[in-house]
Amino acid sequence: MLSVVAGSLAAAGEQSGSTAGEVTLPQYRALVVLAQHGTRRPADLATALTVSASTATRMCDRLVSRGLVVRTRTGDDRREVALALSPAGRTLVDEVTRLRRAEMHRLLVMLPATERTAVRDALRRFADAAGEVGETDWAVAPVPAEGGAR
């Protein structure tokens, strides 16, 4: 399954001419968490990714520099920031999802019809067990304007 996601990520970069191909799988996972749950504090993102706060910060620094994540200050404390997908980040997640679904469909139709349903159901159960939120359940959070505070 990781190879399908990795291939979809690379294909999204090739098709769009974007830097999508330069996004690592852990960075892409951060984008998916933001797509699923909306704006997050860096510490909350680190927890969701099961990485240290410093690792999440470095990861987000790279995503901010690529224009895929927007970092904004919250409240009066200049140290408090929130992370959200930029419009480009949302587009990337949507495109990779579309390509991944197409590839999974291509693979599933190669199976005999009698096996297809069982495999599809098993994949859904696997995703549920992993705690993966379905794309239709993703938060439809407003996307901040480009150029938020850093």
Short mmCIF file of C-alpha atoms in Angstrom, two decimals:
data_model
loop_
_atom_site.label_atom_id
_atom_site.label_comp_id
_atom_site.label_asym_id
_atom_site.label_seq_id
_atom_site.Cartn_x
_atom_site.Cartn_y
_atom_site.Cartn_z
CA MET A 1 0.00 0.00 0.00
CA LEU A 2 2.90 2.35 0.72
CA SER A 3 4.15 1.84 -2.82
CA VAL A 4 0.75 2.96 -4.15
CA VAL A 5 0.90 6.14 -2.05
CA ALA A 6 4.54 6.77 -2.99
CA GLY A 7 3.78 6.21 -6.66
CA SER A 8 0.76 8.50 -6.47
CA LEU A 9 2.85 11.19 -4.77
CA ALA A 10 5.51 10.96 -7.48
CA ALA A 11 2.90 10.94 -10.25
CA ALA A 12 1.21 14.03 -8.81
CA GLY A 13 4.54 15.86 -8.97
CA GLU A 14 5.22 14.73 -12.53
CA GLN A 15 1.75 15.62 -13.79
CA SER A 16 1.61 19.03 -12.16
CA GLY A 17 5.26 20.00 -12.48
CA SER A 18 5.12 20.82 -8.77
CA THR A 19 7.46 19.92 -5.95
CA ALA A 20 5.13 17.08 -4.93
CA GLY A 21 7.79 14.55 -5.89
CA GLU A 22 10.09 16.16 -3.33
CA VAL A 23 7.65 15.56 -0.47
CA THR A 24 8.63 12.59 1.65
CA LEU A 25 6.09 10.04 2.86
CA PRO A 26 6.32 11.36 6.47
CA GLN A 27 5.76 14.91 5.18
CA TYR A 28 2.81 13.71 3.13
CA ARG A 29 1.40 12.03 6.23
CA ALA A 30 1.58 15.42 8.00
CA LEU A 31 -0.40 16.95 5.13
CA VAL A 32 -3.01 14.19 5.42
CA VAL A 33 -3.34 14.76 9.19
CA LEU A 34 -3.94 18.47 8.54
CA ALA A 35 -6.45 17.58 5.81
CA GLN A 36 -8.26 15.21 8.17
CA HIS A 37 -8.26 17.34 11.30
CA GLY A 38 -7.86 20.93 10.14
CA THR A 39 -5.63 23.50 11.82
CA ARG A 40 -3.34 22.06 14.49
CA ARG A 41 -0.72 23.22 16.95
CA PRO A 42 2.73 21.78 16.17
CA ALA A 43 2.66 19.71 19.39
CA ASP A 44 -0.69 18.18 18.40
CA LEU A 45 0.63 17.36 14.94
CA ALA A 46 3.72 15.73 16.49
CA THR A 47 1.48 13.59 18.69
CA ALA A 48 -0.68 12.54 15.73
CA LEU A 49 2.44 11.60 13.76
CA THR A 50 4.09 9.93 16.79
CA VAL A 51 7.26 11.98 16.32
CA SER A 52 9.06 14.42 18.59
CA ALA A 53 8.05 18.08 18.58
CA SER A 54 11.40 19.05 17.06
CA THR A 55 10.96 16.53 14.23
CA ALA A 56 7.47 17.85 13.50
CA THR A 57 8.78 21.43 13.53
CA ARG A 58 11.55 20.63 11.03
CA MET A 59 9.08 18.73 8.86
CA CYS A 60 6.68 21.68 8.87
CA ASP A 61 9.49 24.15 8.17
CA ARG A 62 10.10 22.26 4.92
CA LEU A 63 6.38 22.12 4.09
CA VAL A 64 6.00 25.85 4.79
CA SER A 65 9.00 26.63 2.56
CA ARG A 66 7.38 24.60 -0.25
CA GLY A 67 4.12 26.51 0.19
CA LEU A 68 2.14 23.42 1.26
CA VAL A 69 1.49 24.48 4.87
CA VAL A 70 0.72 27.89 6.35
CA ARG A 71 2.02 28.78 9.81
CA THR A 72 0.15 31.54 11.65
CA ARG A 73 0.58 33.06 15.09
CA THR A 74 -2.25 32.54 17.54
CA GLY A 75 -3.19 34.83 20.39
CA ASP A 76 -0.88 37.31 22.06
CA ASP A 77 1.92 34.83 22.70
CA ARG A 78 4.23 35.08 19.69
CA ARG A 79 5.50 31.57 20.40
CA GLU A 80 2.10 29.98 19.81
CA VAL A 81 1.51 29.01 16.21
CA ALA A 82 -1.07 27.05 14.27
CA LEU A 83 -0.45 24.94 11.19
CA ALA A 84 -2.91 24.52 8.34
CA LEU A 85 -2.86 23.32 4.76
CA SER A 86 -2.30 25.99 2.17
CA PRO A 87 -4.40 25.87 -1.00
CA ALA A 88 -1.42 24.15 -2.69
CA GLY A 89 -1.25 21.60 0.13
CA ARG A 90 -4.96 20.84 -0.19
CA THR A 91 -4.56 20.45 -3.95
CA LEU A 92 -1.65 18.05 -3.47
CA VAL A 93 -3.53 15.87 -0.97
CA ASP A 94 -6.59 15.82 -3.25
CA GLU A 95 -4.51 14.92 -6.32
CA VAL A 96 -2.55 12.16 -4.57
CA THR A 97 -5.83 10.78 -3.22
CA ARG A 98 -7.34 10.77 -6.71
CA LEU A 99 -4.29 9.02 -8.19
CA ARG A 100 -4.13 6.52 -5.33
CA ARG A 101 -7.79 5.63 -5.78
CA ALA A 102 -7.31 5.19 -9.53
CA GLU A 103 -4.31 2.90 -8.96
CA MET A 104 -6.15 0.86 -6.33
CA HIS A 105 -9.10 0.54 -8.71
CA ARG A 106 -6.77 -0.57 -11.52
CA LEU A 107 -5.32 -3.25 -9.26
CA LEU A 108 -8.69 -4.40 -7.92
CA VAL A 109 -10.24 -4.89 -11.36
CA MET A 110 -7.43 -7.32 -12.19
CA LEU A 111 -8.86 -9.67 -9.57
CA PRO A 112 -11.73 -12.04 -10.27
CA ALA A 113 -15.06 -10.49 -9.27
CA THR A 114 -15.49 -13.08 -6.54
CA GLU A 115 -12.28 -11.91 -4.84
CA ARG A 116 -12.67 -8.18 -5.47
CA THR A 117 -15.28 -7.55 -2.78
CA ALA A 118 -13.36 -9.54 -0.18
CA VAL A 119 -10.12 -7.65 -0.89
CA ARG A 120 -11.87 -4.26 -0.88
CA ASP A 121 -13.57 -5.08 2.43
CA ALA A 122 -10.28 -6.29 3.92
CA LEU A 123 -8.53 -3.07 2.86
CA ARG A 124 -11.29 -1.01 4.49
CA ARG A 125 -10.98 -3.01 7.73
CA PHE A 126 -7.20 -2.58 7.60
CA ALA A 127 -7.58 1.20 7.19
CA ASP A 128 -10.12 1.29 10.04
CA ALA A 129 -7.78 -0.70 12.31
CA ALA A 130 -4.97 1.73 11.48
CA GLY A 131 -7.21 4.64 12.50
CA GLU A 132 -7.24 6.12 9.03
CA VAL A 133 -10.08 8.55 8.45
CA GLY A 134 -11.82 8.19 5.11
CA GLU A 135 -11.43 11.09 2.70
CA THR A 136 -15.17 11.76 2.81
CA ASP A 137 -14.86 12.30 6.57
CA TRP A 138 -12.04 14.85 6.31
CA ALA A 139 -12.67 18.17 7.94
CA VAL A 140 -13.73 20.83 5.51
CA ALA A 141 -11.74 23.48 7.30
CA PRO A 142 -11.32 26.89 5.74
CA VAL A 143 -7.93 27.22 4.11
CA PRO A 144 -6.00 30.31 5.25
CA ALA A 145 -4.78 32.76 2.66
CA GLU A 146 -1.24 32.29 1.39
CA GLY A 147 1.50 34.20 3.16
CA GLY A 148 0.42 33.71 6.77
CA ALA A 149 2.82 34.70 9.56
CA ARG A 150 5.90 32.60 10.00
#
